[in-house]
Every structure is written in C-alpha cells, then in structure tokens.
Amino acid sequence: MKRLTMDEAVTLLRSGEIVALPTETVYGLAGRIDSEQSVRKIFAAKGRPAENPLICHISSVEMLERYAVVAEDDRALLSLWPGPFTILLPKRDIPDIVTAGSHLCAFRMPAHTLFLEAIQKTGVPLAAPSANRSGETSPVTAEMVEASLEGRIQGVVDGGPCSVGIESTVVLREGERSVRILRPGAITEAQFEALGYTVVRNGAPEIEGRGLLSPGRLPVHYAPSVPLILVDRRYSPALLDLLRRFLNGEASLFQITEQRIDIERIDRSHPEVLRPDHAPDEKPEHHQGQGRSPDLSRKEDLTAFAAKLYRLLDEMSRTASVILTFSVAEEGIGRAINDRLRRAASLRLIPSDTEFAP
Ligand code: TXA
Ligand code: MG
C-alpha cells in the first residue's frame, strides 16, 4: 500500500477520495463529510453496514460550531480535546449517510498533529471510522492498515504506532451535568467526574425508535482472526497455563477445576497466552526494575498494555491457533480494555457466582 505524504493525502481528500491517517487512538479511514460520495467509499472499503454511523473529526471548536449545536452544558467537556474523547451532538449540515439517519452526530478532535493538519488543509471535517475491514481489530500501525485494506484504498500516511492504542471514549450528555458512556476508552469516568459531571455507564438507549444508539457496542466486534479465550482475573494465574497445557494436549480436562469448556470448534494445535509483558519488540522502559512483571491493576501498566493490545493480538493471531488471556482491573482505562477483550472473546470463563459479567 502506498505511503502518502501529507500533500498527497490532502490532494486526494480534497478531490473526494479516502485515505488512512494516524490518530492517537487508532488509524482512521478518512473522507470529507460534505461529500456523500467519499463517505460512501468509506462504507464500501470497510464493508461496514450503513446503520453504523461515523465519527466526524474536527480541528477546532469553531469548526465544531459550524456543524453542531453546542449547549452550555457541553462546554466543559470540550476541554478534554484534543484527545481520545467523542461526543454526540445535534448535527447541522451533515449528510444523513454520515450519521445513519440520526440527528445526532459523533464529534472528536484528535490529538495527532498529522490528522489535525489533514483536517485543516482539507478545510472541512473528516469522517473517519477505524481503518480496518468491519468486525476486525482496529489498526494501530500503518502495516496493520495495509494488511486489512490492501487494494481497497489508495494509501496511508504512516505516523508510526498510535500512542493510546484503543478507540476513543464515546459519550452522550444527558440532563444538565451527566454523561452516558456509550463506549469506554482512555478518557475515564474519573475525568468526567473531575469536570463536575455524573457518569451513567454502558447505556444504549433507544433514540427515536432507531434501535441501539451506538451500534459499535454490539458484541462480536474488534475480533482477532483466531479464537480468544478470556479468563476472569479473579481466577488463579495458574489457570491460564493449565489451559494452555490442556489445549496443547499436555494436561487433561478434569484438571481444569470444574469449568466445562466447549472447545470443540477450536484448533488446539498452537495455543498462546497473551500477557502484558509479551511483546518481543518492547522498548526497554517497560523492562526496567529488573524483571518486574506488569501489575494489571496499576494505572501506568494498564495504559501501556492498552497501547500495545491490538498489535499483540494481531501478531499473536499470525502464529497462535487460539489466544488465552486474563481480564484486567475493571477501573480507569481497564474498563475499556475489558470491553474490547469481551468483544474479541469467543469464550469467556467467569466465576459461577458472578451475578453480572464484569
Ligand atoms: O478513536 C476513535 O474513535 C477512532 C478514531 C479513528 O477516531 N474511530 C473509531 O471509529 O473508533 P469507529 O467508526 O470504529 O467507531 C465509532 C463508534 C461506533 O461505535 C459508532 O457506532 C459510534 O461511534 N457512533 C458514531 N456516530 C454515532 C452516532 N451518530 N450515534 C451513535 N453512535 C455513533
Ligand atoms: Mg471500528
């Protein structure tokens, strides 16, 4: 896939073509929002259902105000920009195809100089979903974009690996000072609370009878190309190794506590365990402290894990036949990590006394 310069990318965008661009979260597949044709090209290249609306990326609050109705109660939230935060607002002058017919449009100001430059130079907001075929894991490097969309788009601006690594937090403001989180991300509940908002979790209210508000919240999303088994973190760490050995034919099923595992359809030939310290190409900072293994209840470790999660899943699916992993602490960015792992999982092991799946 062609590596585009910024000038080439902007020329293509201006003429209604679509290109992949880096953001701080994941790579986006961008097209100008004022051209139905380019937006249609985005849906076609991804194989994305027309019911799943796109995020509009803006480079300034002035640009936002040209395309959205911003209420006083929304203002404090905009201080989270630029960043991994997306807000639904009533739209103005945005084609229905962008929002799947909804009067609400999702807006985000990304914190990536290349993406911001592309918006400014194109002169209009850019609609951009993640730059992958629908249903696949989002790309966090230009190589991952290439593997997913080769032959379907003209090129990618290579900005190296994304720093955040998982998609933005999507919210809808409700009432005066309340936000409903439709998709957890790197902007955490604590950050909304610090701005004086109360947080309503995991909502998917019906709006105008149009079905699920945030279709990206449906299960089976962000899935790697091999089955992933997600084990609740409350189980002993030894369970993962036992499972791996079982899948490898080195241990038998009765050893695996009382869990009954339906693995009939899983190719057991090459299981691998996903660990936060797994990445072979990790830079030294993560190995400081003489072999300290990351503690997935620590905020910094969770942030670092999020940044490499999709890359690890992508790398592992090339060699592993099945991936085994633990859930992480359900707080801060850990909520977003668990959300993505749950959607990626074909099998989840949770303690039988759990009332609600964490
Ligand atoms: O970090 C991100 O958000 C990345 C980068 C490229 O900005 N984008 C991204 O886009 O993840 P996408 O299309 O993969 O996910 C957008 C999510 C979906 O869950 C979609 O259903 C929801 O936002 N969404 C977009 N517009 C909406 C709308 N008008 N109403 C409700 N949900 C909406
Ligand atoms: Mg996506």
mmCIF file of C-alpha atoms and ligand atoms in Angstrom:
data_model
loop_
_atom_site.group_PDB
_atom_site.id
_atom_site.type_symbol
_atom_site.label_atom_id
_atom_site.label_comp_id
_atom_site.label_asym_id
_atom_site.label_seq_id
_atom_site.Cartn_x
_atom_site.Cartn_y
_atom_site.Cartn_z
ATOM 1 C CA MET A 1 0.000 0.000 0.000
ATOM 2 C CA LYS A 2 1.281 3.422 -0.929
ATOM 3 C CA ARG A 3 2.782 5.550 1.846
ATOM 4 C CA LEU A 4 1.361 9.014 1.247
ATOM 5 C CA THR A 5 2.922 12.381 2.035
ATOM 6 C CA MET A 6 0.624 14.898 3.710
ATOM 7 C CA ASP A 7 0.355 16.838 0.440
ATOM 8 C CA GLU A 8 -0.687 13.728 -1.475
ATOM 9 C CA ALA A 9 -3.210 12.798 1.208
ATOM 10 C CA VAL A 10 -4.754 16.271 1.200
ATOM 11 C CA THR A 11 -4.974 16.341 -2.608
ATOM 12 C CA LEU A 12 -6.812 13.007 -2.521
ATOM 13 C CA LEU A 13 -9.129 14.093 0.313
ATOM 14 C CA ARG A 14 -9.989 17.363 -1.428
ATOM 15 C CA SER A 15 -10.926 15.503 -4.589
ATOM 16 C CA GLY A 16 -13.291 13.231 -2.639
ATOM 17 C CA GLU A 17 -11.001 10.199 -2.250
ATOM 18 C CA ILE A 18 -10.453 8.376 1.048
ATOM 19 C CA VAL A 19 -7.104 7.781 2.794
ATOM 20 C CA ALA A 20 -5.904 6.225 6.048
ATOM 21 C CA LEU A 21 -4.420 8.611 8.609
ATOM 22 C CA PRO A 22 -2.979 8.128 12.089
ATOM 23 C CA THR A 23 -4.725 9.409 15.207
ATOM 24 C CA GLU A 24 -3.507 8.970 18.788
ATOM 25 C CA THR A 25 -6.073 6.182 19.343
ATOM 26 C CA VAL A 26 -6.115 4.060 16.157
ATOM 27 C CA TYR A 27 -5.666 4.722 12.428
ATOM 28 C CA GLY A 28 -8.743 6.270 10.784
ATOM 29 C CA LEU A 29 -10.092 5.878 7.247
ATOM 30 C CA ALA A 30 -10.847 9.471 6.353
ATOM 31 C CA GLY A 31 -13.085 11.202 3.824
ATOM 32 C CA ARG A 32 -14.622 14.683 3.669
ATOM 33 C CA ILE A 33 -18.010 14.843 5.398
ATOM 34 C CA ASP A 34 -19.505 17.230 2.872
ATOM 35 C CA SER A 35 -19.235 14.665 0.076
ATOM 36 C CA GLU A 36 -21.733 11.801 0.173
ATOM 37 C CA GLN A 37 -19.606 10.047 -2.419
ATOM 38 C CA SER A 38 -16.490 9.944 -0.291
ATOM 39 C CA VAL A 39 -18.480 8.827 2.742
ATOM 40 C CA ARG A 40 -19.988 6.056 0.617
ATOM 41 C CA LYS A 41 -16.440 4.993 -0.323
ATOM 42 C CA ILE A 42 -15.589 4.628 3.376
ATOM 43 C CA PHE A 43 -18.516 2.275 3.999
ATOM 44 C CA ALA A 44 -17.654 0.270 0.868
ATOM 45 C CA ALA A 45 -13.923 -0.092 1.634
ATOM 46 C CA LYS A 46 -14.641 -1.283 5.185
ATOM 47 C CA GLY A 47 -17.621 -3.449 4.280
ATOM 48 C CA ARG A 48 -19.384 -1.535 7.036
ATOM 49 C CA PRO A 49 -23.162 -1.780 7.452
ATOM 50 C CA ALA A 50 -24.865 1.522 6.580
ATOM 51 C CA GLU A 51 -26.589 1.509 10.015
ATOM 52 C CA ASN A 52 -23.296 2.098 11.804
ATOM 53 C CA PRO A 53 -22.603 5.866 11.843
ATOM 54 C CA LEU A 54 -19.195 7.575 11.567
ATOM 55 C CA ILE A 55 -17.298 9.972 13.805
ATOM 56 C CA CYS A 56 -16.632 13.466 12.389
ATOM 57 C CA HIS A 57 -13.186 14.770 13.217
ATOM 58 C CA ILE A 58 -12.768 18.499 13.642
ATOM 59 C CA SER A 59 -9.652 20.598 14.220
ATOM 60 C CA SER A 60 -11.132 23.485 16.238
ATOM 61 C CA VAL A 61 -14.168 24.393 18.325
ATOM 62 C CA GLU A 62 -15.068 26.990 15.664
ATOM 63 C CA MET A 63 -15.273 24.179 13.114
ATOM 64 C CA LEU A 64 -17.403 22.162 15.542
ATOM 65 C CA GLU A 65 -19.848 25.057 15.937
ATOM 66 C CA ARG A 66 -20.301 25.273 12.202
ATOM 67 C CA TYR A 67 -21.532 21.631 12.124
ATOM 68 C CA ALA A 68 -23.035 21.010 15.584
ATOM 69 C CA VAL A 69 -25.394 22.597 18.086
ATOM 70 C CA VAL A 70 -23.313 23.045 21.236
ATOM 71 C CA ALA A 71 -25.160 23.680 24.529
ATOM 72 C CA GLU A 72 -23.675 25.488 27.530
ATOM 73 C CA ASP A 73 -23.707 22.205 29.474
ATOM 74 C CA ASP A 74 -21.464 20.615 26.845
ATOM 75 C CA ARG A 75 -18.752 23.273 27.062
ATOM 76 C CA ALA A 76 -16.737 21.914 29.979
ATOM 77 C CA LEU A 77 -16.437 18.558 28.195
ATOM 78 C CA LEU A 78 -14.718 20.177 25.250
ATOM 79 C CA SER A 79 -11.713 20.841 27.493
ATOM 80 C CA LEU A 80 -10.909 17.134 27.022
ATOM 81 C CA TRP A 81 -9.915 17.974 23.438
ATOM 82 C CA PRO A 82 -7.741 17.355 21.633
ATOM 83 C CA GLY A 83 -7.877 13.771 22.869
ATOM 84 C CA PRO A 84 -9.492 10.318 22.838
ATOM 85 C CA PHE A 85 -12.968 11.668 23.553
ATOM 86 C CA THR A 86 -16.046 11.663 21.272
ATOM 87 C CA ILE A 87 -19.306 13.469 21.997
ATOM 88 C CA LEU A 88 -22.704 13.087 20.323
ATOM 89 C CA LEU A 89 -24.303 16.421 19.440
ATOM 90 C CA PRO A 90 -27.217 17.555 17.263
ATOM 91 C CA LYS A 91 -25.806 17.992 13.770
ATOM 92 C CA ARG A 92 -26.027 20.822 11.221
ATOM 93 C CA ASP A 93 -25.342 20.447 7.502
ATOM 94 C CA ILE A 94 -24.037 16.903 7.717
ATOM 95 C CA PRO A 95 -25.365 14.346 5.213
ATOM 96 C CA ASP A 96 -27.583 11.628 6.709
ATOM 97 C CA ILE A 97 -25.297 8.911 5.389
ATOM 98 C CA VAL A 98 -22.621 10.005 7.921
ATOM 99 C CA THR A 99 -24.924 9.563 10.920
ATOM 100 C CA ALA A 100 -27.000 6.643 9.610
ATOM 101 C CA GLY A 101 -30.002 8.919 9.584
ATOM 102 C CA SER A 102 -29.687 10.121 13.192
ATOM 103 C CA HIS A 103 -30.000 13.810 14.036
ATOM 104 C CA LEU A 104 -27.052 13.278 16.397
ATOM 105 C CA CYS A 105 -23.512 13.186 15.085
ATOM 106 C CA ALA A 106 -20.379 11.996 16.885
ATOM 107 C CA PHE A 107 -17.568 14.575 17.018
ATOM 108 C CA ARG A 108 -13.929 14.246 18.041
ATOM 109 C CA MET A 109 -10.860 16.474 17.936
ATOM 110 C CA PRO A 110 -7.957 14.025 17.729
ATOM 111 C CA ALA A 111 -4.618 14.711 19.410
ATOM 112 C CA HIS A 112 -2.404 13.880 16.457
ATOM 113 C CA THR A 113 -0.625 16.613 14.513
ATOM 114 C CA LEU A 114 -0.853 14.721 11.197
ATOM 115 C CA PHE A 115 -4.595 14.178 11.464
ATOM 116 C CA LEU A 116 -5.222 17.767 12.580
ATOM 117 C CA GLU A 117 -3.095 19.034 9.699
ATOM 118 C CA ALA A 118 -5.109 16.933 7.237
ATOM 119 C CA ILE A 119 -8.403 18.421 8.518
ATOM 120 C CA GLN A 120 -7.057 21.977 8.381
ATOM 121 C CA LYS A 121 -5.628 21.619 4.900
ATOM 122 C CA THR A 122 -8.725 19.878 3.526
ATOM 123 C CA GLY A 123 -10.785 22.670 5.084
ATOM 124 C CA VAL A 124 -13.743 20.536 6.236
ATOM 125 C CA PRO A 125 -14.277 17.927 8.977
ATOM 126 C CA LEU A 126 -13.191 14.406 8.101
ATOM 127 C CA ALA A 127 -15.438 11.430 8.757
ATOM 128 C CA ALA A 128 -13.243 8.547 9.892
ATOM 129 C CA PRO A 129 -14.003 5.127 11.329
ATOM 130 C CA SER A 130 -11.112 2.884 12.276
ATOM 131 C CA ALA A 131 -9.139 1.894 9.151
ATOM 132 C CA ASN A 132 -9.944 -1.834 9.136
ATOM 133 C CA ARG A 133 -12.429 -4.160 7.488
ATOM 134 C CA SER A 134 -15.644 -4.162 9.516
ATOM 135 C CA GLY A 135 -15.508 -6.523 12.511
ATOM 136 C CA GLU A 136 -11.705 -6.750 12.645
ATOM 137 C CA THR A 137 -9.365 -5.361 15.279
ATOM 138 C CA SER A 138 -8.584 -1.656 14.789
ATOM 139 C CA PRO A 139 -5.168 -0.910 13.249
ATOM 140 C CA VAL A 140 -2.541 0.846 15.369
ATOM 141 C CA THR A 141 0.246 0.845 12.760
ATOM 142 C CA ALA A 142 0.377 1.583 9.015
ATOM 143 C CA GLU A 143 1.291 -2.085 8.469
ATOM 144 C CA MET A 144 -1.936 -3.199 10.143
ATOM 145 C CA VAL A 145 -3.924 -0.819 7.888
ATOM 146 C CA GLU A 146 -2.161 -2.326 4.913
ATOM 147 C CA ALA A 147 -2.907 -5.905 5.978
ATOM 148 C CA SER A 148 -6.597 -5.100 6.378
ATOM 149 C CA LEU A 149 -7.321 -2.731 3.477
ATOM 150 C CA GLU A 150 -4.747 -3.506 0.760
ATOM 151 C CA GLY A 151 -6.269 -2.978 -2.683
ATOM 152 C CA ARG A 152 -9.269 -1.176 -1.204
ATOM 153 C CA ILE A 153 -7.833 2.287 -0.565
ATOM 154 C CA GLN A 154 -5.232 4.465 -2.247
ATOM 155 C CA GLY A 155 -2.807 4.778 0.608
ATOM 156 C CA VAL A 156 -1.889 5.554 4.186
ATOM 157 C CA VAL A 157 0.023 8.347 5.907
ATOM 158 C CA ASP A 158 2.467 6.482 8.145
ATOM 159 C CA GLY A 159 2.681 8.106 11.576
ATOM 160 C CA GLY A 160 4.203 5.113 13.369
ATOM 161 C CA PRO A 161 2.414 3.271 16.199
ATOM 162 C CA CYS A 162 -0.565 5.007 17.850
ATOM 163 C CA SER A 163 0.190 6.161 21.399
ATOM 164 C CA VAL A 164 -3.170 5.372 23.043
ATOM 165 C CA GLY A 165 -3.954 2.187 21.113
ATOM 166 C CA ILE A 166 -7.686 1.767 21.751
ATOM 167 C CA GLU A 167 -10.632 3.731 20.378
ATOM 168 C CA SER A 168 -11.958 6.935 21.948
ATOM 169 C CA THR A 169 -14.476 7.165 24.789
ATOM 170 C CA VAL A 170 -17.893 7.889 23.223
ATOM 171 C CA VAL A 171 -20.420 9.806 25.344
ATOM 172 C CA LEU A 172 -23.849 11.365 25.146
ATOM 173 C CA ARG A 173 -24.577 14.225 27.540
ATOM 174 C CA GLU A 174 -27.910 13.828 29.283
ATOM 175 C CA GLY A 175 -29.576 16.231 31.685
ATOM 176 C CA GLU A 176 -27.574 19.183 32.877
ATOM 177 C CA ARG A 177 -24.355 17.662 34.078
ATOM 178 C CA SER A 178 -24.464 13.988 33.297
ATOM 179 C CA VAL A 179 -22.787 11.886 30.626
ATOM 180 C CA ARG A 180 -23.723 8.439 29.415
ATOM 181 C CA ILE A 181 -20.723 6.397 28.336
ATOM 182 C CA LEU A 182 -21.586 4.524 25.153
ATOM 183 C CA ARG A 183 -18.091 3.144 24.596
ATOM 184 C CA PRO A 184 -15.388 3.175 27.291
ATOM 185 C CA GLY A 185 -11.960 4.445 26.267
ATOM 186 C CA ALA A 186 -8.834 6.179 27.505
ATOM 187 C CA ILE A 187 -10.769 9.166 28.876
ATOM 188 C CA THR A 188 -12.007 7.684 32.139
ATOM 189 C CA GLU A 189 -15.050 8.145 34.359
ATOM 190 C CA ALA A 190 -12.859 9.949 36.883
ATOM 191 C CA GLN A 191 -12.027 12.592 34.276
ATOM 192 C CA PHE A 192 -15.702 13.345 33.625
ATOM 193 C CA GLU A 193 -16.366 13.483 37.360
ATOM 194 C CA ALA A 194 -13.457 15.879 37.820
ATOM 195 C CA LEU A 195 -15.220 18.202 35.368
ATOM 196 C CA GLY A 196 -18.375 18.083 37.508
ATOM 197 C CA TYR A 197 -20.401 15.503 35.537
ATOM 198 C CA THR A 198 -22.042 12.390 36.897
ATOM 199 C CA VAL A 199 -21.456 9.283 34.837
ATOM 200 C CA VAL A 200 -24.069 6.831 33.570
ATOM 201 C CA ARG A 201 -22.403 3.632 32.497
ATOM 202 C CA ASN A 202 -22.791 1.441 29.446
ATOM 203 C CA GLY A 203 -26.024 2.881 28.207
ATOM 204 C CA ALA A 204 -27.503 2.075 24.847
ATOM 205 C CA PRO A 205 -30.845 3.845 24.988
ATOM 206 C CA GLU A 206 -33.246 3.757 22.093
ATOM 207 C CA ILE A 207 -33.422 7.085 20.396
ATOM 208 C CA GLU A 208 -36.429 7.877 18.252
ATOM 209 C CA GLY A 209 -37.069 4.143 17.960
ATOM 210 C CA ARG A 210 -33.960 3.834 15.845
ATOM 211 C CA GLY A 211 -32.521 0.878 17.721
ATOM 212 C CA LEU A 212 -29.215 0.748 19.522
ATOM 213 C CA LEU A 213 -27.706 4.173 19.812
ATOM 214 C CA SER A 214 -24.134 3.038 19.444
ATOM 215 C CA PRO A 215 -24.038 0.002 17.194
ATOM 216 C CA GLY A 216 -20.316 -0.422 17.819
ATOM 217 C CA ARG A 217 -21.370 -1.637 21.225
ATOM 218 C CA LEU A 218 -22.816 -4.810 19.801
ATOM 219 C CA PRO A 219 -20.890 -7.979 20.661
ATOM 220 C CA VAL A 220 -18.512 -9.547 18.164
ATOM 221 C CA HIS A 221 -16.505 -6.527 17.273
ATOM 222 C CA TYR A 222 -12.805 -5.842 17.353
ATOM 223 C CA ALA A 223 -12.172 -9.562 16.934
ATOM 224 C CA PRO A 224 -8.761 -11.034 16.079
ATOM 225 C CA SER A 225 -8.621 -13.695 13.370
ATOM 226 C CA VAL A 226 -8.216 -16.608 15.806
ATOM 227 C CA PRO A 227 -10.429 -17.524 18.790
ATOM 228 C CA LEU A 228 -9.670 -15.730 22.028
ATOM 229 C CA ILE A 229 -10.441 -17.229 25.431
ATOM 230 C CA LEU A 230 -10.926 -14.577 28.101
ATOM 231 C CA VAL A 231 -10.454 -15.746 31.679
ATOM 232 C CA ASP A 232 -11.762 -13.626 34.552
ATOM 233 C CA ARG A 233 -8.886 -12.141 36.524
ATOM 234 C CA ARG A 234 -10.324 -13.476 39.781
ATOM 235 C CA TYR A 235 -9.176 -16.931 38.759
ATOM 236 C CA SER A 236 -5.687 -18.045 39.711
ATOM 237 C CA PRO A 237 -2.956 -17.107 37.210
ATOM 238 C CA ALA A 238 -2.135 -20.813 37.094
ATOM 239 C CA LEU A 239 -5.397 -21.480 35.266
ATOM 240 C CA LEU A 240 -4.115 -19.861 32.095
ATOM 241 C CA ASP A 241 -1.084 -22.088 31.989
ATOM 242 C CA LEU A 242 -3.170 -25.101 32.784
ATOM 243 C CA LEU A 243 -5.492 -24.188 29.916
ATOM 244 C CA ARG A 244 -2.568 -23.718 27.598
ATOM 245 C CA ARG A 245 -1.168 -27.097 28.518
ATOM 246 C CA PHE A 246 -4.586 -28.675 28.122
ATOM 247 C CA LEU A 247 -5.029 -27.189 24.667
ATOM 248 C CA ASN A 248 -1.559 -28.435 23.829
ATOM 249 C CA GLY A 249 -2.546 -31.918 24.850
ATOM 250 C CA GLU A 250 -0.215 -31.852 27.881
ATOM 251 C CA ALA A 251 -2.917 -31.814 30.525
ATOM 252 C CA SER A 252 -6.388 -33.261 30.708
ATOM 253 C CA LEU A 253 -9.709 -31.505 31.080
ATOM 254 C CA PHE A 254 -10.518 -32.732 34.606
ATOM 255 C CA GLN A 255 -7.578 -30.749 35.939
ATOM 256 C CA ILE A 256 -9.186 -27.526 34.914
ATOM 257 C CA THR A 257 -11.246 -27.011 38.034
ATOM 258 C CA GLU A 258 -14.926 -27.634 37.373
ATOM 259 C CA GLN A 259 -15.158 -25.406 34.359
ATOM 260 C CA ARG A 260 -16.699 -27.124 31.389
ATOM 261 C CA ILE A 261 -15.175 -25.705 28.301
ATOM 262 C CA ASP A 262 -16.734 -26.012 24.897
ATOM 263 C CA ILE A 263 -13.679 -26.128 22.733
ATOM 264 C CA GLU A 264 -14.962 -28.433 20.047
ATOM 265 C CA ARG A 265 -14.505 -25.849 17.350
ATOM 266 C CA ILE A 266 -11.150 -24.559 18.468
ATOM 267 C CA ASP A 267 -7.951 -25.678 16.773
ATOM 268 C CA ARG A 268 -5.895 -26.799 19.735
ATOM 269 C CA SER A 269 -2.610 -27.148 17.947
ATOM 270 C CA HIS A 270 -0.961 -23.907 18.960
ATOM 271 C CA PRO A 271 -2.370 -22.009 21.940
ATOM 272 C CA GLU A 272 -0.569 -18.892 23.150
ATOM 273 C CA VAL A 273 -1.009 -16.810 26.264
ATOM 274 C CA LEU A 274 -1.367 -13.037 25.869
ATOM 275 C CA ARG A 275 0.433 -11.296 28.685
ATOM 276 C CA PRO A 276 1.053 -7.611 29.113
ATOM 277 C CA ASP A 277 4.790 -8.315 29.108
ATOM 278 C CA HIS A 278 4.527 -10.410 25.972
ATOM 279 C CA ALA A 279 5.690 -8.042 23.250
ATOM 280 C CA PRO A 280 9.041 -9.232 21.901
ATOM 281 C CA ASP A 281 9.866 -5.806 20.460
ATOM 282 C CA GLU A 282 9.043 -3.783 23.565
ATOM 283 C CA LYS A 283 11.302 -0.861 24.326
ATOM 284 C CA PRO A 284 13.436 -1.058 27.467
ATOM 285 C CA GLU A 285 11.327 1.310 29.650
ATOM 286 C CA HIS A 286 8.917 -1.491 30.209
ATOM 287 C CA HIS A 287 11.570 -3.864 31.419
ATOM 288 C CA GLN A 288 13.089 -1.562 33.980
ATOM 289 C CA GLY A 289 13.033 -2.633 37.568
ATOM 290 C CA GLN A 290 14.729 -5.950 36.917
ATOM 291 C CA GLY A 291 12.032 -8.165 35.577
ATOM 292 C CA ARG A 292 9.168 -6.559 37.460
ATOM 293 C CA SER A 293 6.184 -8.037 35.745
ATOM 294 C CA PRO A 294 3.426 -5.571 34.976
ATOM 295 C CA ASP A 295 0.682 -5.386 37.562
ATOM 296 C CA LEU A 296 -2.566 -5.056 35.690
ATOM 297 C CA SER A 297 -4.204 -3.157 38.471
ATOM 298 C CA ARG A 298 -1.632 -0.356 38.160
ATOM 299 C CA LYS A 299 -2.750 2.627 36.123
ATOM 300 C CA GLU A 300 0.528 3.097 34.232
ATOM 301 C CA ASP A 301 0.752 -0.585 33.378
ATOM 302 C CA LEU A 302 -2.824 -0.637 32.124
ATOM 303 C CA THR A 303 -2.154 2.389 29.927
ATOM 304 C CA ALA A 304 0.938 0.730 28.460
ATOM 305 C CA PHE A 305 -0.994 -2.516 27.946
ATOM 306 C CA ALA A 306 -3.793 -0.655 26.115
ATOM 307 C CA ALA A 307 -1.228 0.940 23.806
ATOM 308 C CA LYS A 308 0.030 -2.413 22.592
ATOM 309 C CA LEU A 309 -3.100 -4.572 22.924
ATOM 310 C CA TYR A 310 -4.217 -4.604 19.278
ATOM 311 C CA ARG A 311 -0.676 -5.044 17.996
ATOM 312 C CA LEU A 312 -0.173 -8.042 20.275
ATOM 313 C CA LEU A 313 -3.465 -9.606 19.203
ATOM 314 C CA ASP A 314 -2.509 -9.050 15.570
ATOM 315 C CA GLU A 315 0.978 -10.523 15.983
ATOM 316 C CA MET A 316 -0.252 -13.468 18.000
ATOM 317 C CA SER A 317 -3.002 -14.350 15.536
ATOM 318 C CA ARG A 318 -0.327 -14.947 12.904
ATOM 319 C CA THR A 319 1.236 -17.811 14.859
ATOM 320 C CA ALA A 320 -1.225 -18.912 17.535
ATOM 321 C CA SER A 321 -4.269 -21.091 16.862
ATOM 322 C CA VAL A 322 -6.006 -19.803 19.966
ATOM 323 C CA ILE A 323 -5.192 -16.937 22.341
ATOM 324 C CA LEU A 324 -5.699 -17.160 26.101
ATOM 325 C CA THR A 325 -5.832 -14.064 28.259
ATOM 326 C CA PHE A 326 -6.986 -12.625 31.575
ATOM 327 C CA SER A 327 -9.294 -9.679 32.097
ATOM 328 C CA VAL A 328 -7.755 -6.666 33.890
ATOM 329 C CA ALA A 329 -8.820 -4.490 36.823
ATOM 330 C CA GLU A 330 -12.236 -3.011 35.970
ATOM 331 C CA GLU A 331 -11.345 0.633 36.562
ATOM 332 C CA GLY A 332 -9.948 3.589 34.654
ATOM 333 C CA ILE A 333 -8.747 2.547 31.211
ATOM 334 C CA GLY A 334 -9.136 -1.067 32.412
ATOM 335 C CA ARG A 335 -12.864 -0.758 31.645
ATOM 336 C CA ALA A 336 -12.040 -0.033 28.004
ATOM 337 C CA ILE A 337 -9.521 -2.892 27.816
ATOM 338 C CA ASN A 338 -12.021 -5.381 29.268
ATOM 339 C CA ASP A 339 -14.731 -4.059 26.953
ATOM 340 C CA ARG A 340 -12.558 -4.769 23.902
ATOM 341 C CA LEU A 341 -11.407 -8.156 25.239
ATOM 342 C CA ARG A 342 -15.015 -9.193 25.880
ATOM 343 C CA ARG A 343 -15.985 -8.305 22.337
ATOM 344 C CA ALA A 344 -12.942 -10.111 20.954
ATOM 345 C CA ALA A 345 -13.570 -13.265 23.001
ATOM 346 C CA SER A 346 -15.191 -16.350 21.560
ATOM 347 C CA LEU A 347 -15.221 -17.934 25.018
ATOM 348 C CA ARG A 348 -15.327 -16.282 28.458
ATOM 349 C CA LEU A 349 -14.617 -18.034 31.730
ATOM 350 C CA ILE A 350 -16.235 -16.242 34.630
ATOM 351 C CA PRO A 351 -16.799 -17.479 38.180
ATOM 352 C CA SER A 352 -20.185 -19.163 38.515
ATOM 353 C CA ASP A 353 -21.173 -16.927 41.441
ATOM 354 C CA THR A 354 -20.880 -13.799 39.295
ATOM 355 C CA GLU A 355 -24.265 -12.119 39.013
ATOM 356 C CA PHE A 356 -23.270 -9.837 36.197
ATOM 357 C CA ALA A 357 -20.356 -10.484 33.882
ATOM 358 C CA PRO A 358 -17.675 -7.941 34.792
HETATM 359 O O1 TXA B 1 -10.760 6.614 18.464
HETATM 360 C C1 TXA B 1 -11.694 6.577 17.674
HETATM 361 O O2 TXA B 1 -12.878 6.871 17.996
HETATM 362 C C2 TXA B 1 -11.400 6.138 16.219
HETATM 363 C C3 TXA B 1 -10.500 7.195 15.562
HETATM 364 C C4 TXA B 1 -10.260 6.923 14.102
HETATM 365 O O3 TXA B 1 -11.027 8.471 15.764
HETATM 366 N N1 TXA B 1 -12.598 5.968 15.478
HETATM 367 C C5 TXA B 1 -13.429 4.918 15.674
HETATM 368 O O4 TXA B 1 -14.497 4.910 14.790
HETATM 369 O O5 TXA B 1 -13.258 4.075 16.503
HETATM 370 P P1 TXA B 1 -15.459 3.681 14.636
HETATM 371 O O6 TXA B 1 -16.347 4.038 13.488
HETATM 372 O O7 TXA B 1 -14.699 2.427 14.537
HETATM 373 O O8 TXA B 1 -16.355 3.720 15.930
HETATM 374 C C6 TXA B 1 -17.265 4.801 16.146
HETATM 375 C C7 TXA B 1 -18.247 4.462 17.239
HETATM 376 C C8 TXA B 1 -19.125 3.330 16.833
HETATM 377 O O9 TXA B 1 -19.397 2.557 17.998
HETATM 378 C C9 TXA B 1 -20.369 4.045 16.339
HETATM 379 O O10 TXA B 1 -21.496 3.227 16.401
HETATM 380 C C10 TXA B 1 -20.452 5.220 17.290
HETATM 381 O O11 TXA B 1 -19.092 5.575 17.490
HETATM 382 N N2 TXA B 1 -21.140 6.353 16.672
HETATM 383 C C11 TXA B 1 -20.690 7.150 15.678
HETATM 384 N N3 TXA B 1 -21.617 8.052 15.323
HETATM 385 C C12 TXA B 1 -22.696 7.840 16.104
HETATM 386 C C13 TXA B 1 -23.987 8.430 16.213
HETATM 387 N N4 TXA B 1 -24.357 9.452 15.424
HETATM 388 N N5 TXA B 1 -24.833 7.936 17.133
HETATM 389 C C14 TXA B 1 -24.457 6.910 17.920
HETATM 390 N N6 TXA B 1 -23.255 6.295 17.863
HETATM 391 C C15 TXA B 1 -22.389 6.744 16.985
HETATM 392 MG MG MG B 2 -14.003 0.398 14.401
#
